PDB file of C-alpha atoms and ligand atoms in Angstrom:
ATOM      1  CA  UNK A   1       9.974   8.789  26.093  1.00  0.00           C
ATOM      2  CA  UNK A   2       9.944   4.984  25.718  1.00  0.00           C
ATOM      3  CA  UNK A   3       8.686   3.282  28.851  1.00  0.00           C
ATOM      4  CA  UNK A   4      12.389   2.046  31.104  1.00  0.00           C
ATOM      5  CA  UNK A   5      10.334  -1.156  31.114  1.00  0.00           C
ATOM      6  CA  UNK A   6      10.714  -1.752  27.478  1.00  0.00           C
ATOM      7  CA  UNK A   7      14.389  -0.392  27.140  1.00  0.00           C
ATOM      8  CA  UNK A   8      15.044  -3.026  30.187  1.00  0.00           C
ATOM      9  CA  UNK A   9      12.992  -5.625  28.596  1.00  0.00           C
ATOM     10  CA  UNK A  10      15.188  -5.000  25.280  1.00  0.00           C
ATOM     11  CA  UNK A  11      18.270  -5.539  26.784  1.00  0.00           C
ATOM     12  CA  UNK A  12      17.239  -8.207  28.686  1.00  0.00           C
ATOM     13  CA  UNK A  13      16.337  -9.556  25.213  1.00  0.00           C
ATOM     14  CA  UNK A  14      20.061  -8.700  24.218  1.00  0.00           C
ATOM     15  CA  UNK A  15      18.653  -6.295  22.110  1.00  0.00           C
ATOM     16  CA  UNK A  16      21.740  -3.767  21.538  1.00  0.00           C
ATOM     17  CA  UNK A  17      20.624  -0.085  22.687  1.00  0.00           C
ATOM     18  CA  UNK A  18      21.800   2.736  20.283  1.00  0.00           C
ATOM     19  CA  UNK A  19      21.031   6.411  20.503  1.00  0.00           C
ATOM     20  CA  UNK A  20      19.653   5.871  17.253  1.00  0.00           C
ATOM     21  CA  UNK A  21      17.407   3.288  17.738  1.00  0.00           C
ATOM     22  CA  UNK A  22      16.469   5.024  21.179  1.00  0.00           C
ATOM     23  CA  UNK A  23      15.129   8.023  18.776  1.00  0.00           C
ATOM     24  CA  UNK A  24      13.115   4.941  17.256  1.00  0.00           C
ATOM     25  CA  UNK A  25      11.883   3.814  20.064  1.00  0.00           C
ATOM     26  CA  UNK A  26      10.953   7.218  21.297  1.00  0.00           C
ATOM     27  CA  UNK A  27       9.217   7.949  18.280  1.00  0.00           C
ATOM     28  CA  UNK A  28       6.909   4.969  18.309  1.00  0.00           C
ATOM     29  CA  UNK A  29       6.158   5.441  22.303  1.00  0.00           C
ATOM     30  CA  UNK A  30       2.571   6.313  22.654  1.00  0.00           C
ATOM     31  CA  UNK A  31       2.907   6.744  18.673  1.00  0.00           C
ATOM     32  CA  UNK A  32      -0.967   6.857  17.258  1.00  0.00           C
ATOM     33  CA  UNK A  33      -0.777   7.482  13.788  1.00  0.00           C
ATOM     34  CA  UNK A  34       0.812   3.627  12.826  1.00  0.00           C
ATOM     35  CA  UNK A  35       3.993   5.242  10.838  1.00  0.00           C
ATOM     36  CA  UNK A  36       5.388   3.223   8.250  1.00  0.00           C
ATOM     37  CA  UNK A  37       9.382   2.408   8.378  1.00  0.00           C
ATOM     38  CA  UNK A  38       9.688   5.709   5.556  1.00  0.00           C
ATOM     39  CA  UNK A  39       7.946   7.893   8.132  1.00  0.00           C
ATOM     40  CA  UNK A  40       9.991   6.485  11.063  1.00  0.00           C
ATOM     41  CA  UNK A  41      12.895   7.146   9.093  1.00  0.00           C
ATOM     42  CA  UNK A  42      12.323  10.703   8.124  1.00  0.00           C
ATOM     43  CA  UNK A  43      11.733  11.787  11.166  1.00  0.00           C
ATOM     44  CA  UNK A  44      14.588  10.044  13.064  1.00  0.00           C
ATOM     45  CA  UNK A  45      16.652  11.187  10.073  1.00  0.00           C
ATOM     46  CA  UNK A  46      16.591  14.747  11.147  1.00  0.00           C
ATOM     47  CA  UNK A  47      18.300  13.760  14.546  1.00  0.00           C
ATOM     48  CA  UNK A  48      20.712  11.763  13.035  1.00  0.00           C
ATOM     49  CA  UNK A  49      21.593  12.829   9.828  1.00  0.00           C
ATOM     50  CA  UNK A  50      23.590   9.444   9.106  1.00  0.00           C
ATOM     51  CA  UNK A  51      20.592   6.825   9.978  1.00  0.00           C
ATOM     52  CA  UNK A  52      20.455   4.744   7.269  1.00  0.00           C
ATOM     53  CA  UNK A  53      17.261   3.433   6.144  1.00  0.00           C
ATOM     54  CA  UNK A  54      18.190  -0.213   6.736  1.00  0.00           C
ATOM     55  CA  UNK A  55      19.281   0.457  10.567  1.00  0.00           C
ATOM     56  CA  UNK A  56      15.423   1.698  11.094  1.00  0.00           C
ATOM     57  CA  UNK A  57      14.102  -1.535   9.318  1.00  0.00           C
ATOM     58  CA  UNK A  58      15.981  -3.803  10.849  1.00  0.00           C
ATOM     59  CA  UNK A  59      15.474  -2.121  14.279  1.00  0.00           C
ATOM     60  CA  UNK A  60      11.598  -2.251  13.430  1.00  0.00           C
ATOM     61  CA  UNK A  61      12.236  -6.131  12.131  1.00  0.00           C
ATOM     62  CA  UNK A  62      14.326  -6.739  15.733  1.00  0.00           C
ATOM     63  CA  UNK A  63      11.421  -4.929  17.930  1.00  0.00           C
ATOM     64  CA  UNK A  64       8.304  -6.778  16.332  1.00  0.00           C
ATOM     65  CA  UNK A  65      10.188 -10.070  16.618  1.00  0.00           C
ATOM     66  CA  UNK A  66      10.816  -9.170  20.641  1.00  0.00           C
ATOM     67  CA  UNK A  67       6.893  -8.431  20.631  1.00  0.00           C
ATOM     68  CA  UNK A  68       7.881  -4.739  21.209  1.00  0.00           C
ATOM     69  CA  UNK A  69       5.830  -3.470  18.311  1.00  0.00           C
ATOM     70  CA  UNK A  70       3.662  -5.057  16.383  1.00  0.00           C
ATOM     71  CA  UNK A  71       3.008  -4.955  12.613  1.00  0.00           C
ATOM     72  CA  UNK A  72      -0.374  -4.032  10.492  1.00  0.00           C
ATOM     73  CA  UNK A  73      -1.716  -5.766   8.407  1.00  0.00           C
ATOM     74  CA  UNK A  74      -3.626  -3.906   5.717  1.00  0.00           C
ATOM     75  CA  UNK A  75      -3.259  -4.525   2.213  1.00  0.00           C
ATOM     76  CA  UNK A  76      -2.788  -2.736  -0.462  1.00  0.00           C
ATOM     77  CA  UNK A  77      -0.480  -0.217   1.855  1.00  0.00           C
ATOM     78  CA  UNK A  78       3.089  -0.517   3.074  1.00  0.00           C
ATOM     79  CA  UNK A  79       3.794  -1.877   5.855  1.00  0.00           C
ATOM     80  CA  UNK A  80       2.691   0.163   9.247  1.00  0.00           C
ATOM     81  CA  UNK A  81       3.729  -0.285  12.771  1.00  0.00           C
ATOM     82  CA  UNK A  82       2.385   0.156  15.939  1.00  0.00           C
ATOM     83  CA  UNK A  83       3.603   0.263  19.765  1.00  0.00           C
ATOM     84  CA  UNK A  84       0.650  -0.379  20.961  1.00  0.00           C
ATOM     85  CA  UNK A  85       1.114  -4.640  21.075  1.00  0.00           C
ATOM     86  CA  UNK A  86      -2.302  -5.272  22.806  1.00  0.00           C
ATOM     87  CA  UNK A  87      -5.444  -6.384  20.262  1.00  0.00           C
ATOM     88  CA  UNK A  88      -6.897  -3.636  19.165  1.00  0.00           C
ATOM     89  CA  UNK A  89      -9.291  -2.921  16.280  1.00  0.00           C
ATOM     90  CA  UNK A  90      -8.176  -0.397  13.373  1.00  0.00           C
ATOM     91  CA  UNK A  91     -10.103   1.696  11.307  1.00  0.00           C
ATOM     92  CA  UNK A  92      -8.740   2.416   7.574  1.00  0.00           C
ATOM     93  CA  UNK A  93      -9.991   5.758   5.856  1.00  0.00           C
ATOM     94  CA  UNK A  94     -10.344   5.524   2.188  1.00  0.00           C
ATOM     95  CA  UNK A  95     -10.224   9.427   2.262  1.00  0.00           C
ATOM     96  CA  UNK A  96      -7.512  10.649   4.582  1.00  0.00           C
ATOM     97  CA  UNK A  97      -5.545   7.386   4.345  1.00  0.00           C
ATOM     98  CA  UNK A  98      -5.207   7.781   8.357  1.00  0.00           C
ATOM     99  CA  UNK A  99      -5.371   3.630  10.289  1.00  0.00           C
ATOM    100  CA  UNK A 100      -7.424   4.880  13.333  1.00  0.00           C
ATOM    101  CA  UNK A 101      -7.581   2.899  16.677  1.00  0.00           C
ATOM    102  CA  UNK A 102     -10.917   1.733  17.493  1.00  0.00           C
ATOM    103  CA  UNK A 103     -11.583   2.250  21.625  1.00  0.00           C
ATOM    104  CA  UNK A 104     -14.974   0.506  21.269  1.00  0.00           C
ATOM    105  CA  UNK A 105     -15.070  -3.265  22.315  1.00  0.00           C
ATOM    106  CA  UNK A 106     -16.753  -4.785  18.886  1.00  0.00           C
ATOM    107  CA  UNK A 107     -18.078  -8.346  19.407  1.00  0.00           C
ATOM    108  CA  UNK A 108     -18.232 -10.975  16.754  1.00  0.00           C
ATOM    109  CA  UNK A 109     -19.177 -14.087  16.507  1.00  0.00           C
ATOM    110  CA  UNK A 110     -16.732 -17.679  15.129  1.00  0.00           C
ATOM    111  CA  UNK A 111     -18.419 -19.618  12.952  1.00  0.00           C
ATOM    112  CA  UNK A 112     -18.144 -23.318  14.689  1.00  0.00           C
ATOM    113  CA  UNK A 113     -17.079 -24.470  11.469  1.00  0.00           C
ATOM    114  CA  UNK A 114     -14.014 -22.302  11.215  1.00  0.00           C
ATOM    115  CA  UNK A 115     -13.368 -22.333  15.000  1.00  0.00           C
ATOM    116  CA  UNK A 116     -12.691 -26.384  14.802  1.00  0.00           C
ATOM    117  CA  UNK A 117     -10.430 -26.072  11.195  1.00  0.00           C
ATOM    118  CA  UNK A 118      -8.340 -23.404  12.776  1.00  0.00           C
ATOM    119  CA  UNK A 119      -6.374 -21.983  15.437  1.00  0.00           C
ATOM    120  CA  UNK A 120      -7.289 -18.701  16.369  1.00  0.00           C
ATOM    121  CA  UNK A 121      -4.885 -16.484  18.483  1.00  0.00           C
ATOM    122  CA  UNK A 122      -6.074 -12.915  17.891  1.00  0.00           C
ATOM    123  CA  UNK A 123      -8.896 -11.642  16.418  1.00  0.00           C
ATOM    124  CA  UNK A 124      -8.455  -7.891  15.093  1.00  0.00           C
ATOM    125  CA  UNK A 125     -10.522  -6.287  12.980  1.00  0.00           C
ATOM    126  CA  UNK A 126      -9.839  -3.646   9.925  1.00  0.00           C
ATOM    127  CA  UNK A 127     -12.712  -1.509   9.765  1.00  0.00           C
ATOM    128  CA  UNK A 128     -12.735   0.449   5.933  1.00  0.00           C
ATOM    129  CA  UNK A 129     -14.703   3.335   5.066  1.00  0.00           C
ATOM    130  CA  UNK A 130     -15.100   7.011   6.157  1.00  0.00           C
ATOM    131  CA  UNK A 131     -13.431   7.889   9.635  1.00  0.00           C
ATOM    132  CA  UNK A 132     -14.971  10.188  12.179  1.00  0.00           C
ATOM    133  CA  UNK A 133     -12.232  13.018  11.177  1.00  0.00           C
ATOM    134  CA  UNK A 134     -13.471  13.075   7.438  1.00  0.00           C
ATOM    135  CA  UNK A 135     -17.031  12.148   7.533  1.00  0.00           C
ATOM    136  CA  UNK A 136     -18.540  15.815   7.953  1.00  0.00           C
ATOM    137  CA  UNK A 137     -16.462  17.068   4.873  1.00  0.00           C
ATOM    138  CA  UNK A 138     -17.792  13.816   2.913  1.00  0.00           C
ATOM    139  CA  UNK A 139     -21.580  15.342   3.288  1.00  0.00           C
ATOM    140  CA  UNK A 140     -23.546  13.513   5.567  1.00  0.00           C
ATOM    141  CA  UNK A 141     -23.612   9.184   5.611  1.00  0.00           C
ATOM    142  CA  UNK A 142     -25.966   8.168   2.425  1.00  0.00           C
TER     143      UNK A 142
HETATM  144 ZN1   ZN B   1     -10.284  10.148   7.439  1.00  0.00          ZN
HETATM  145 MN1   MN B   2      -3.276   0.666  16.690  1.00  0.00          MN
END
């Protein structure tokens, strides 16, 4: 279920609340795997057999500009999305294709030099490689 906190928050934000873009929201609660709107779709699809695809997008475009969801940034892939709207870290696996969270705090360092020619509201980090699922069917590291 989607937190009542959010639903409030959305119509608060005079966002309007359909049963279909409840089964969105519902979908993307505690939603790990950082669907993409064609994944959202199919599965909302089989609920309601009449979703269009544009209803999910726009719902999607509507919730990320209410800071409801938030939206990935990882190139070369379509766009994914993510309830989770805190900074977090992702990790990309070249072999499953799975975006991972990362739980571990990673510190890095700002360059002064960029730190004074920029503003910097966020810092989160796309880790590529090998995830944790995949690694002991890839051999071992080398
Ligand atoms: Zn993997
Ligand atoms: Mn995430």
């Amino acid at each position: 279920m989607f937190s009542p906190e959010k639903i409030e928050k959305m119509r608060r934000m005079g966002l309007k609340i359909t049963p279909q873009r409840l089964a969105i929201l519902e979908y993307l609660e505690g939603n790990l795997s950082h669907p993409t709107a064609e994944d959202i779709y199919r599965h909302v699809r089989k609920r309601f057999p009449s979703i269009s695809f544009a209803t999910v997008y726009n719902t999607l475009e509507a919730l990320k500009e209410k800071g409801l969801v938030r939206e990935l940034y990882i190139g070369g892939t379509k766009k994914r999305f993510d309830p989770n709207t805190q900074p977090h870290h992702h990790f990309f696996c070249l072999s499953c294709g799975n975006i991972l969270d990362i739980r571990e705090e990673i510190r890095i360092k700002i360059p002064q030099k960029l730190r004074e020619k920029t503003i910097i509201k966020e810092i989160s980090l796309l880790l590529v490689g090998i995830c944790w699922n995949c690694l002991p069917k890839n051999l071992t590291k080398s």
